[in-house]
Coordinates of C-alpha atoms in Angstrom, one line a residue:
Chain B
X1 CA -19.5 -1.3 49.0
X2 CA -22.1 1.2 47.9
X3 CA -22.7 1.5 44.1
X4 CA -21.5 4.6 43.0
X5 CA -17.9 3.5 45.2
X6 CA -18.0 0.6 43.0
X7 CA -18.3 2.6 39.9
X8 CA -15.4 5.1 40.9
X9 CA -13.3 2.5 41.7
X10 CA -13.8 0.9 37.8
X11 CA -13.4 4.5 36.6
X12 CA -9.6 4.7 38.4
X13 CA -8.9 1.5 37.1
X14 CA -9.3 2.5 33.2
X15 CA -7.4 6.1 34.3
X16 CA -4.8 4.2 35.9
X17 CA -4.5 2.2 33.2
X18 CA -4.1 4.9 30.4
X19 CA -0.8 5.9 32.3
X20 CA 0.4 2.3 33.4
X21 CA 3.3 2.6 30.6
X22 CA 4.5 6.1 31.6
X23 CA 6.7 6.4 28.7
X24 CA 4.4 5.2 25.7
X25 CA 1.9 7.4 27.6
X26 CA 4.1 10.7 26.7
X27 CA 5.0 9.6 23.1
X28 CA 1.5 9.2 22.3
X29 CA 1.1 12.3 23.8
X30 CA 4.2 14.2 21.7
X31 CA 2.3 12.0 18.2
X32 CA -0.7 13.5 18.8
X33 CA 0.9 17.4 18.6
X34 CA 2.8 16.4 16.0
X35 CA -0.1 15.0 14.2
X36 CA -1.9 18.4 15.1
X37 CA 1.1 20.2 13.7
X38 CA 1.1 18.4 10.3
X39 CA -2.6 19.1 9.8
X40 CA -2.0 22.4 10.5
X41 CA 0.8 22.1 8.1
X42 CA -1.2 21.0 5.1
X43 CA -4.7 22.3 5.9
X44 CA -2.6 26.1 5.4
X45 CA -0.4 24.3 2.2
X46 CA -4.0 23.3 0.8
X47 CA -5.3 27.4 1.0
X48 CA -1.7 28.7 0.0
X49 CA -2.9 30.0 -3.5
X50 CA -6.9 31.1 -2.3
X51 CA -7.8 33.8 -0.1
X52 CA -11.4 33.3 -0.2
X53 CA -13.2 30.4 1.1
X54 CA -14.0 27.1 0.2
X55 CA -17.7 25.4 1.4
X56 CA -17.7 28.7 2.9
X57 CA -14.8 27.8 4.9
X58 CA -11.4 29.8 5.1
X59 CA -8.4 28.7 6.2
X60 CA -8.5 29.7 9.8
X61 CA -11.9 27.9 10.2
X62 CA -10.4 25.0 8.3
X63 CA -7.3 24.7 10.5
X64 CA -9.8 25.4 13.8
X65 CA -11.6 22.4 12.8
X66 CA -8.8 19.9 12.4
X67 CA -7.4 21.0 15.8
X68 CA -10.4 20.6 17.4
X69 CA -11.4 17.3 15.7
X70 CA -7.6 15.8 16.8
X71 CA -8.4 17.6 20.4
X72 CA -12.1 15.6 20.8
X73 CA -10.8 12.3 19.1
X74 CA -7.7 12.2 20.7
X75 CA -9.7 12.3 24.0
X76 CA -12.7 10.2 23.1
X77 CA -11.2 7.6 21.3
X78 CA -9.3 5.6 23.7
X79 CA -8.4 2.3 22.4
X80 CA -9.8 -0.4 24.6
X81 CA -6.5 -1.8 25.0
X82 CA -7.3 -3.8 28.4
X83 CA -11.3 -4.6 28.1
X84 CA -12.9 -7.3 26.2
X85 CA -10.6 -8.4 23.6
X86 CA -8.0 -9.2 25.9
X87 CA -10.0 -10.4 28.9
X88 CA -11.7 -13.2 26.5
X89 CA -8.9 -14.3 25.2
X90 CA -6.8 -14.8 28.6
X91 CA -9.9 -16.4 30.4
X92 CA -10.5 -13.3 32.8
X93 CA -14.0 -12.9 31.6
X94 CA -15.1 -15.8 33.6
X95 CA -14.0 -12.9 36.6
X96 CA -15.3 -10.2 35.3
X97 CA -18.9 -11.9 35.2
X98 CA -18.4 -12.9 39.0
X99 CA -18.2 -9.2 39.7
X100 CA -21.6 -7.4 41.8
X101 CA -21.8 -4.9 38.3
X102 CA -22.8 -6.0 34.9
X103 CA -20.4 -6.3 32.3
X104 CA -21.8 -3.1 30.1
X105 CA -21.5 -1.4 33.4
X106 CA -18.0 -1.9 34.3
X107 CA -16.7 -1.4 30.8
X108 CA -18.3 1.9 30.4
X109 CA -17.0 2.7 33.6
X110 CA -13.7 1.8 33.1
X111 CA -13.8 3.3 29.4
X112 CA -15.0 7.1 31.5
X113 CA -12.0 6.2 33.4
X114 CA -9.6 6.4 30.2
X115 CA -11.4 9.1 28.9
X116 CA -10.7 10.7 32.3
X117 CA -6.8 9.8 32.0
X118 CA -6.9 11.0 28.8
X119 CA -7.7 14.6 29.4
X120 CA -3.7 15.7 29.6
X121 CA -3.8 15.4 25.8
X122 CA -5.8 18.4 25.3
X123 CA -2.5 20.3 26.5
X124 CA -0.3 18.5 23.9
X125 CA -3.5 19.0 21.3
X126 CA -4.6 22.6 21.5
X127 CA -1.7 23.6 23.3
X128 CA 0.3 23.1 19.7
X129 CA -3.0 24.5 18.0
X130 CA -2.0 28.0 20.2
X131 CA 1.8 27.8 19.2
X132 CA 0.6 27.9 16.1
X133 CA -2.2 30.0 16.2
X134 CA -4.2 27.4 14.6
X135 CA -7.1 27.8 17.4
X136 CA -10.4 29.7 16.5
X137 CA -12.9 31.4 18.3
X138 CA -16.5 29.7 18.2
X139 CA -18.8 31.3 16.3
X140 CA -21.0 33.0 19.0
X141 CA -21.4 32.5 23.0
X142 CA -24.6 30.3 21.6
X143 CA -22.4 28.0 20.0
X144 CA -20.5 27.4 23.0
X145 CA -23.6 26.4 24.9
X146 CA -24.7 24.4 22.5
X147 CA -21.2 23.0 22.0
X148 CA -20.4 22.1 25.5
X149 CA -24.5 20.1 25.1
X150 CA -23.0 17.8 22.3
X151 CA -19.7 17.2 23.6
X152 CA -21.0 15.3 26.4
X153 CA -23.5 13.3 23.9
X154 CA -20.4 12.9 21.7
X155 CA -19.2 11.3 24.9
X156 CA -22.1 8.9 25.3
X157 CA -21.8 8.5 21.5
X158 CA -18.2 7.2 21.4
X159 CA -18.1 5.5 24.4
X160 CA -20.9 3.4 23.3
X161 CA -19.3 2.7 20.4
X162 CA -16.3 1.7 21.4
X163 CA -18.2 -0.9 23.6
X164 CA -20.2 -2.1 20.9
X165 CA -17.1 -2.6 18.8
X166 CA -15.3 -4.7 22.0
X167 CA -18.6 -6.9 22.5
X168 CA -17.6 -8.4 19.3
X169 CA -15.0 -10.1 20.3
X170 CA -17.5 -12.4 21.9
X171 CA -17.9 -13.8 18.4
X172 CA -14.4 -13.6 17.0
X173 CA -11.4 -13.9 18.9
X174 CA -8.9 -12.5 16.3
X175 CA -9.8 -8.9 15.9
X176 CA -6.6 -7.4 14.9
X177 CA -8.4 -7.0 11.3
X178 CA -11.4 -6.2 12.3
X179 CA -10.1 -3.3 14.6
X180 CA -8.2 -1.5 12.2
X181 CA -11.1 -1.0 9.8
X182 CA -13.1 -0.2 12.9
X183 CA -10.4 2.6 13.4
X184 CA -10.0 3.7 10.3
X185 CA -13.9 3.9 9.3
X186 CA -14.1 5.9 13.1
X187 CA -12.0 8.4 12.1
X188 CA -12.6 9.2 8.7
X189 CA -17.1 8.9 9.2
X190 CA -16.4 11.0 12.5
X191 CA -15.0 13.7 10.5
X192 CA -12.2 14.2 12.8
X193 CA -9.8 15.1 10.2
X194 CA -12.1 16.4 7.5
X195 CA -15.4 18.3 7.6
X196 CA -18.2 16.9 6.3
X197 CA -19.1 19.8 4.6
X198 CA -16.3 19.5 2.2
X199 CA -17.5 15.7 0.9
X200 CA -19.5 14.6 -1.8
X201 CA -23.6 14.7 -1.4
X202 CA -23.6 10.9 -2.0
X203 CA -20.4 10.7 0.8
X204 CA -22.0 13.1 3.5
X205 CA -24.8 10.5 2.7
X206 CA -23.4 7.5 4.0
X207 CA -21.7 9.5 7.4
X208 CA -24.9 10.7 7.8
X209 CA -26.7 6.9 8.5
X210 CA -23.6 6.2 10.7
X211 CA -23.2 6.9 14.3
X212 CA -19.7 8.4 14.1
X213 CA -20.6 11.8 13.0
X214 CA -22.5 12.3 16.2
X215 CA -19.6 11.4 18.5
X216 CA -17.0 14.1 17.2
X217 CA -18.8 16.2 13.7
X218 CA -21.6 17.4 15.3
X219 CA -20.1 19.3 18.0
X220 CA -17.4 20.9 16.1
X221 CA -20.1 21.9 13.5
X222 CA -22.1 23.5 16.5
X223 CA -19.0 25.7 18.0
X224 CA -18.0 26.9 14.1
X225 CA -22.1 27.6 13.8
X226 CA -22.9 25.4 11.6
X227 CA -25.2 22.8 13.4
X228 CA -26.3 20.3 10.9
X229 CA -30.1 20.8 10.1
X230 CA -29.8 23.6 13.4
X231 CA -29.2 23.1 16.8
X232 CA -32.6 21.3 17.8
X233 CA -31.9 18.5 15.3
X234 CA -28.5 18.0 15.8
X235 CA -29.1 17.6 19.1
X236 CA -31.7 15.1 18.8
X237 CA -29.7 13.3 16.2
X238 CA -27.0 12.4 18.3
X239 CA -29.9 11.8 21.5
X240 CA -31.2 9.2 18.8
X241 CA -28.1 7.6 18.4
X242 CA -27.2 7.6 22.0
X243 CA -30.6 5.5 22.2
X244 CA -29.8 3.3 19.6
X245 CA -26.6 1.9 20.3
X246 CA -27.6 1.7 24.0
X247 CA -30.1 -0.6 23.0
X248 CA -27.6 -2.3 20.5
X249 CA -25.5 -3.0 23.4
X250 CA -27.8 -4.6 25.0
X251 CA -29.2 -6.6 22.6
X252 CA -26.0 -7.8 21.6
X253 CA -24.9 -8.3 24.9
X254 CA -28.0 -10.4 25.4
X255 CA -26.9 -13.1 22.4
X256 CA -23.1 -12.9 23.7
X257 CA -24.1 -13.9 27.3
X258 CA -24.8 -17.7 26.1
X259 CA -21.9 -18.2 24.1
X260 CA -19.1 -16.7 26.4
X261 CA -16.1 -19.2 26.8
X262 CA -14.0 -19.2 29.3
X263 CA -10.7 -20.1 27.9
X264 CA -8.8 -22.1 30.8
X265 CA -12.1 -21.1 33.1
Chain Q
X1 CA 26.8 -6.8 4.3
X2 CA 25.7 -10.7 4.8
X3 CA 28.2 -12.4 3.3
X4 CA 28.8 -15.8 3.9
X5 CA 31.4 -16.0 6.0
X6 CA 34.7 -17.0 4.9
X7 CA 35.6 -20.7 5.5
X8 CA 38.9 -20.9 6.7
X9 CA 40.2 -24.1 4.5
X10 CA 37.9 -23.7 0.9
X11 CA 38.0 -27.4 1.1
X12 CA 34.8 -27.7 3.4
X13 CA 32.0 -28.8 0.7
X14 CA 29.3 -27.0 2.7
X15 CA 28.7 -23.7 1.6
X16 CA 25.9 -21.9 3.3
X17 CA 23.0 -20.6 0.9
X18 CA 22.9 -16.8 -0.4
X19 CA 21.6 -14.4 1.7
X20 CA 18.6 -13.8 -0.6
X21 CA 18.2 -17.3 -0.4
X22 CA 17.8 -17.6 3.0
X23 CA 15.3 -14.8 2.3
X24 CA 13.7 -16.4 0.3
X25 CA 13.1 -19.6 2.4
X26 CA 12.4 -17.7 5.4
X27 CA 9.6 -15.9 4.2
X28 CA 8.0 -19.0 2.2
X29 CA 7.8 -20.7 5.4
X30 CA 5.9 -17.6 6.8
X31 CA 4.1 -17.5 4.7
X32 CA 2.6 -21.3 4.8
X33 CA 2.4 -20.4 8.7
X34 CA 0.1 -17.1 7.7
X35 CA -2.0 -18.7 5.9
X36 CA -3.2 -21.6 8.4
X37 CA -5.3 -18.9 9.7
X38 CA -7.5 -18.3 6.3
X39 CA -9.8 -16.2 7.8
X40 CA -7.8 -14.0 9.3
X41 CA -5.5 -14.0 6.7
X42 CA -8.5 -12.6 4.6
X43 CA -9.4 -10.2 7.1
X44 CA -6.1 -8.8 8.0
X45 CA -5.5 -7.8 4.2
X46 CA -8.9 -6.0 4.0
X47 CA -8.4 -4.2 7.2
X48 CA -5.2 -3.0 5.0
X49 CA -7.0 -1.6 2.2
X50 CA -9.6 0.2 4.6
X51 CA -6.5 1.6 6.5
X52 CA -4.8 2.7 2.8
X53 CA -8.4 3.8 1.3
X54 CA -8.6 6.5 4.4
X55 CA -5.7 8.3 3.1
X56 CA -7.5 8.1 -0.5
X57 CA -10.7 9.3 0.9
X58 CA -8.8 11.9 2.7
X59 CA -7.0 13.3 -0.6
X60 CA -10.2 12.6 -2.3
X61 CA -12.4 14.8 -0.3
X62 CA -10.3 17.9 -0.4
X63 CA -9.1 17.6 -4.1
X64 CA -13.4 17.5 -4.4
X65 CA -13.9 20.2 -2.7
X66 CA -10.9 22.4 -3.6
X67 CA -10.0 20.9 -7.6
X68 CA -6.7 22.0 -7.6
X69 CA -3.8 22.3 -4.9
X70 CA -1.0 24.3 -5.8
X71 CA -2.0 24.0 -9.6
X72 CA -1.6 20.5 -9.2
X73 CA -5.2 19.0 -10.4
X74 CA -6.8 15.8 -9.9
X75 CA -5.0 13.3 -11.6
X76 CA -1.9 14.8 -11.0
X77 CA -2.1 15.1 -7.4
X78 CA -3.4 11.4 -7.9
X79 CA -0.1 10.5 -9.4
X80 CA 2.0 11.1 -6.5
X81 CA -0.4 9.6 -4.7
X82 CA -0.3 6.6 -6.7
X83 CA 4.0 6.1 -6.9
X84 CA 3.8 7.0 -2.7
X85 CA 0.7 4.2 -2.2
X86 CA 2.7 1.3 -4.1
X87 CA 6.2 2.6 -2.7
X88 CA 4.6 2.2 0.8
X89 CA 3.6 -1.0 -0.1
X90 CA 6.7 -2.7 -1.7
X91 CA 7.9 -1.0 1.4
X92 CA 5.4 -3.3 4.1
X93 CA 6.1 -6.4 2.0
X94 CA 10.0 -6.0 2.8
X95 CA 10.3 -4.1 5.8
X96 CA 6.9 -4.4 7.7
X97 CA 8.2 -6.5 10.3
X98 CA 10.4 -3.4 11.8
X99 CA 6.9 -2.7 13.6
X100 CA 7.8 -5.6 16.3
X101 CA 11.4 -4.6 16.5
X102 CA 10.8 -3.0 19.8
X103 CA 9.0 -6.4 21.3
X104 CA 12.3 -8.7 19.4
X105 CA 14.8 -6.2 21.0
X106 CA 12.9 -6.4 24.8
X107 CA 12.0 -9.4 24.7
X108 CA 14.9 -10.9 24.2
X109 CA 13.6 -12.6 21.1
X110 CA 17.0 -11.1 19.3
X111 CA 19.1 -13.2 21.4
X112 CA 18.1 -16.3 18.9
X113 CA 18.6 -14.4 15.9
X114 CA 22.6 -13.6 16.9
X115 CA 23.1 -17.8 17.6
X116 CA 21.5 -18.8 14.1
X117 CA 24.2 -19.1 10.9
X118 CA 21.9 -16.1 9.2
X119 CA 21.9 -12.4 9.1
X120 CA 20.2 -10.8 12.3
X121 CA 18.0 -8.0 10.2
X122 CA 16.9 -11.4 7.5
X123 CA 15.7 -13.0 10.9
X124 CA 14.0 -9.9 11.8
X125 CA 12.4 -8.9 8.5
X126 CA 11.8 -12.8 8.1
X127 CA 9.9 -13.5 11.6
X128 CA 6.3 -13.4 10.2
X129 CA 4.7 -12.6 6.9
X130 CA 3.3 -9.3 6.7
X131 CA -0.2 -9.8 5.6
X132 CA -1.3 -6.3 5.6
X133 CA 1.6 -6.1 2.7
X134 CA -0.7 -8.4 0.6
X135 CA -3.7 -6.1 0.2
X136 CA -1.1 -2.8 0.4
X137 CA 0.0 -4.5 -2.8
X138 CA -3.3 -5.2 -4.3
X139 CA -4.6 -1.5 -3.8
X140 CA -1.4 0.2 -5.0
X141 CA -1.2 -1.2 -7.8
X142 CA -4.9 -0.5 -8.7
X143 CA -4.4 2.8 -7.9
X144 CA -1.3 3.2 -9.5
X145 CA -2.0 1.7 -13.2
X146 CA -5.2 4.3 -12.4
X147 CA -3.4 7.4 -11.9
X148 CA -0.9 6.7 -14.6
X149 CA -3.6 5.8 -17.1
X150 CA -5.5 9.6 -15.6
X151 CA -1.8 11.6 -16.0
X152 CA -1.3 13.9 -19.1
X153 CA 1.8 12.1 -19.4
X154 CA 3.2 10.4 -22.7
X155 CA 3.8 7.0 -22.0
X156 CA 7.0 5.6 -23.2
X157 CA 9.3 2.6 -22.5
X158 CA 11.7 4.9 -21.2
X159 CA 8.8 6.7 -18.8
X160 CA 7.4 3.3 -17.2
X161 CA 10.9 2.0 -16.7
X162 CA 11.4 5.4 -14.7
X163 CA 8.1 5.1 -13.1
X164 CA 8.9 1.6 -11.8
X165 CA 12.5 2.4 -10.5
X166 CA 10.7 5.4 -8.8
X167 CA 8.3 3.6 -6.8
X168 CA 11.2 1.1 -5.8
X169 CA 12.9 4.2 -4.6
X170 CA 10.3 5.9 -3.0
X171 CA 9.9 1.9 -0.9
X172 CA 13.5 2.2 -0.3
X173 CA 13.5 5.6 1.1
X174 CA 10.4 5.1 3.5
X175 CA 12.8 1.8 4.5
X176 CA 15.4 3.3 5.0
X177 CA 14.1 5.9 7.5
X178 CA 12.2 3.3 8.8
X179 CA 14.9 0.9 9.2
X180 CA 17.1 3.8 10.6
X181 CA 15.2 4.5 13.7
X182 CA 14.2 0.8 14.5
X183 CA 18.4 0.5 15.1
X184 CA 18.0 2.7 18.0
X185 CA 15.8 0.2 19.7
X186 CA 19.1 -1.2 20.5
X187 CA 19.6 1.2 22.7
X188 CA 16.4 3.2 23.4
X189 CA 14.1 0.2 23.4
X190 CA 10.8 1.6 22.9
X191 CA 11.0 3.2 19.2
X192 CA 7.1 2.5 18.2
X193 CA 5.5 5.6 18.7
X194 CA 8.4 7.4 17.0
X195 CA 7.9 4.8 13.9
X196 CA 4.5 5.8 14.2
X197 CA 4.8 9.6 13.7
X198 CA 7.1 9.0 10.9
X199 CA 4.6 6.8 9.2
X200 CA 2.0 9.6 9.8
X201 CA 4.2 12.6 8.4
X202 CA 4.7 9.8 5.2
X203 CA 0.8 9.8 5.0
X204 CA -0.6 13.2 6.0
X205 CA 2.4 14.8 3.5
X206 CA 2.9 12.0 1.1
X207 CA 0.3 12.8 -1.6
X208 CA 0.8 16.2 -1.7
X209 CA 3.1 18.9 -4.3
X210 CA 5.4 19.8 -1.9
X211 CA 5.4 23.4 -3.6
X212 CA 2.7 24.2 -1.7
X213 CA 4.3 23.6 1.7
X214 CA 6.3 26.9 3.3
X215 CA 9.8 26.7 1.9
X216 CA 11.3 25.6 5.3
X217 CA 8.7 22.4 5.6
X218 CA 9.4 21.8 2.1
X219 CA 13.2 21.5 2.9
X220 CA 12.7 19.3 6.0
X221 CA 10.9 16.7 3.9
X222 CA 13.9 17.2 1.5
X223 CA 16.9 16.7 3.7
X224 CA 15.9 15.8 6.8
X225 CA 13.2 13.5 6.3
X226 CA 13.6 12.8 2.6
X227 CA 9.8 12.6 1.4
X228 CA 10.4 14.3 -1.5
X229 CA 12.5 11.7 -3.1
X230 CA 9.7 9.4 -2.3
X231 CA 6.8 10.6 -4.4
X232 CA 6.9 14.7 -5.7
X233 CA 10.0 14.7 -7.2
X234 CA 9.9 11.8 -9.4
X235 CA 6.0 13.0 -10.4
X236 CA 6.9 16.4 -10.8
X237 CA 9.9 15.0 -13.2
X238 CA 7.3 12.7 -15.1
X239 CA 4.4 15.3 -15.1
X240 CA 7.2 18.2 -16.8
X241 CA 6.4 20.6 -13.4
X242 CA 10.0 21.4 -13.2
X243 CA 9.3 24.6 -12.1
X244 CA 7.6 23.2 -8.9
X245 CA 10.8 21.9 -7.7
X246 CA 12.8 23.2 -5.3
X247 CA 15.9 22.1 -5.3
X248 CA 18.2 21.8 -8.5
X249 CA 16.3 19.9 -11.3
X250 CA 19.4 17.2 -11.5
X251 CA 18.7 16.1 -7.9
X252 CA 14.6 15.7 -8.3
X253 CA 15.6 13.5 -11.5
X254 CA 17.8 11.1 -9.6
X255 CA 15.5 10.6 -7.1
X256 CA 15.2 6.7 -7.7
X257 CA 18.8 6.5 -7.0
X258 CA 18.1 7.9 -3.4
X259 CA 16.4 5.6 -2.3
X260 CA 19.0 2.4 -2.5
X261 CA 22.3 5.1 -1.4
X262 CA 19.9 5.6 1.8
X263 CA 18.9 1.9 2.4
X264 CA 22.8 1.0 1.9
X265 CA 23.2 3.7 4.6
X266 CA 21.0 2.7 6.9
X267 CA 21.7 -1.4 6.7
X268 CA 25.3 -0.4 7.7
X269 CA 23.8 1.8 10.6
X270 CA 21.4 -1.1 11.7
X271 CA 25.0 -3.2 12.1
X272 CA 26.8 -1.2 14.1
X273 CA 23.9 -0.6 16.1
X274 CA 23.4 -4.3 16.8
X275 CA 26.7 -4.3 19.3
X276 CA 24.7 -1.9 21.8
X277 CA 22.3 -4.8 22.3
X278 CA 22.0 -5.8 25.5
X279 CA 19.7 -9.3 26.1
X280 CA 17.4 -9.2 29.0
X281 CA 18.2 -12.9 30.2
X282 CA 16.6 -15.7 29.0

């Protein structure tokens, strides 16, 4: 089997996998337009009494953004239900590191493959943004270019977190803890739900070293034409970061590789 | 509810223990089980506080950026926040459990819990400690003493006796719901995700004056979902914003009662609901 075969066939694995459980597969799908729908709720409660803006952000912008952010994380942040985690802890990884790929390689792969089964969200997501006319238009055809640019580096941005994040279960094999602060920090740092325009100086400071910004802000600050230090930069910001965890990865891969155990292996 | 059941001849010495009792025991010994794991222990209530401080951060960021909602400022907005953030917690410490009521139901796990001598839902709530409930507790009660200290309010006796029964009520109502749609894992089975959007409209909606919302939303989270109860009515009472409230003044002031009518409610509902069990084999 040629390479690229083996990739594709990793990649249906992780979409098959997002729809293994049918029926939990359409409820998350009916959360996440209900989630968009009580954004869209508040984010209009919020402006009720102002009809100016606010950050220089009114409340069809504002409601735009959260619909969009829901959209992008919904699709990009696909829980790694089935990788690492789980396969140390059953003794599977002693497989996995019989296989003709490299680890890194077939968890991206099967990660692409999630993000791949995912995509039917974006009907639940901005389909409810439409019914509720909470969708708006980018801010010029330039923004859509550059938009559709850092999506796909959001992409590489998320997916390589999301990796970096499973690796560590290499050191730890109760993660339950450590995943939900991972979550939690992802969505909020990401600024999925909230712009991070509207924060603090010393709190657009700290999103600002992290990587999550790059994998969902940065494009949705692009389409409303508001690239963070312009187009060019944010750009290369999110190139950078693309770099950095890559090499992260590896690195940390490197160090995990002599310590795996095989439970029952 | 629970009783202990009714010896036929009162002459048999053996009485069974109270049902908070048998509470009480249950969730000692799950709690000595919790903490073999230290560690995790430690890092399972921190991951709590992270998951509670993103809804803080959250309100945080918009009250910066917008100063007031509704006419609602700061530290007011911070108080609801506050009775809805210890509420949820009292709540997790109780109820948390109904999270794996889907797995008990599937899985057959239930089937032990009808042959034991102790109330099915004390089995359930029972089954493991809820550590997240520990640094829940922690934060809301920081946050809390914060927002109350912050409020313009006048503190009497009277007023933190109110304050307390509120947040009890505001658990009880967020249990009850709860507790309401983890019955119909009796017969639907998979009730998770649905717990889950509940949990989200209590946090996305929780903190806020409901004033604000369109009169129909505000309503919903009245009647249908009863938010309200659970956090802007009893601050809007403590706070003197009567004319925020939408509904007659009488019914925003009782709110604390609420919340124990709908648990009562819902305990009988989770009873009757039991019967449709069906065990998958064991």
């Amino acid at each position: 089997m040629s390479g690229a075969r083996q990739l594709l066939s990793l990649v249906r694995v992780g979409w098959a996998l997002e729809w293994a459980y049918r029926r939990a597969a359409v409820l998350w799908l009916i959360g996440l337009a209900i989630q968009v729908a009580l954004f869209t709720v508040v984010w209009r409660a919020i402006y009720h009494d102002r009809a100016g803006t606010v950050a220089g952000t009114d409340v069809s912008t504002a409601v735009g953004y959260v619909v969009l952010g829901l959209a992008v994380s919904g699709l990009f942040n696909t829980y790694p239900g089935e990788s690492i985690e789980q396969r140390v802890r059953e003794g599977l990884i002693g497989v996995d590191l019989l296989r003709p790929l490299g680890l890194l390689t077939q968890c991206l792969a099967q990660q692409t493959g999630r993000v791949i089964g995912a995509l039917p969200s974006l009907v639940f997501t901005l389909g409810t943004g439409l019914l509720l006319r909470g969708l708006a238009a980018p801010a010029s055809t330039a923004a859509v270019a550059g938009f559709a640019v850092s999506l796909a580096l959001a992409f590489l941005v998320s997916q390589l977190i999301t990796l970096l994040m499973s690796l560590s279960s290499f050191w730890t094999l109760e993660v339950g803890g450590l995943n939900m602060i991972f979550g939690v920090l992802r969505m909020f740092m990401s600024g999925a739900l909230v712009p991070l325009w509207f924060m603090p100086g010393w709190l657009q400071a700290v999103a600002n070293a992290l990587p999550f910004q790059a994998a969902t802000y940065t494009p949705l600050a692009i389409y409303f034409g508001r690239a963070p230090g312009g187009l060019a930069v944010a750009l290369g910001v999110q190139l950078l970061w693309v770099g950095l965890l890559a090499l992260f990865c590896a690195l940390v891969w490197g160090r995990a590789r002599s310590r795996v155990v095989v439970q029952g292996g | 509810m629970a009783e202990s059941p009714e010896l036929g001849g009162g002459e048999l010495a053996a009485v069974p223990p109270s049902t908070l009792r048998q509470y009480g025991v249950l969730i000692r010994t799950g709690l000595i089980s919790a903490l073999q794991y230290r560690a995790d222990f430690v890092m399972t209530a921190v991951g709590a506080v992270f998951y509670e401080a993103l809804s803080l951060a959250y309100v945080g960021v918009v009250l910066h950026a917008f100063g007031t909602i509704g006419g609602w400022t700061f530290s007011a907005v911070g108080f609801i926040y506050g009775i809805r953030t210890l509420g949820h917690a009292v709540h997790g410490t109780a109820f948390g459990q109904l999270w794996s009521v889907d797995r008990v139901v599937r899985e057959g796990e239930f089937d032990r819990y009808l042959f034991r001598p102790v109330n099915p839902l004390v089995q359930l709530l029972t089954r493991s400690f809820q550590v997240t409930a520990v640094g829940d507790l922690v934060f809301g009660i920081i946050v809390l003493s914060i927002a109350a200290a912050a409020s313009p309010v006048d503190w009497t006796p009277w007023k933190v006796l109110y304050l307390l029964a509120a947040v009890f009520g505001s658990a009880m109502v967020e249990s009850a719901v709860m507790l309401a749609i983890a019955s119909l894992s009796f017969r639907l089975l998979n009730v998770a995700p649905l717990l889950g959007v509940v949990d989200t409209a209590f946090v996305t909606f929780g903190p806020y004056p409901l004033s604000v919302m369109p009169r129909a939303v505000g309503y919903l989270l009245t009647f249908l979902l009863p938010l309200a109860f659970a956090g802007f009515f009893p601050a809007a009472i403590l706070l003197h914003r009567t004319e925020d409230v939408f509904v007659p003044v009488w019914l925003a002031a009782i709110s604390p009662v609420t919340g124990p009518i709908l648990l009562a409610a819902a305990v009988a509902l989770f009873h009757r609901q039991i019967r449709y069990y069906a065990s998958p084999g064991h």
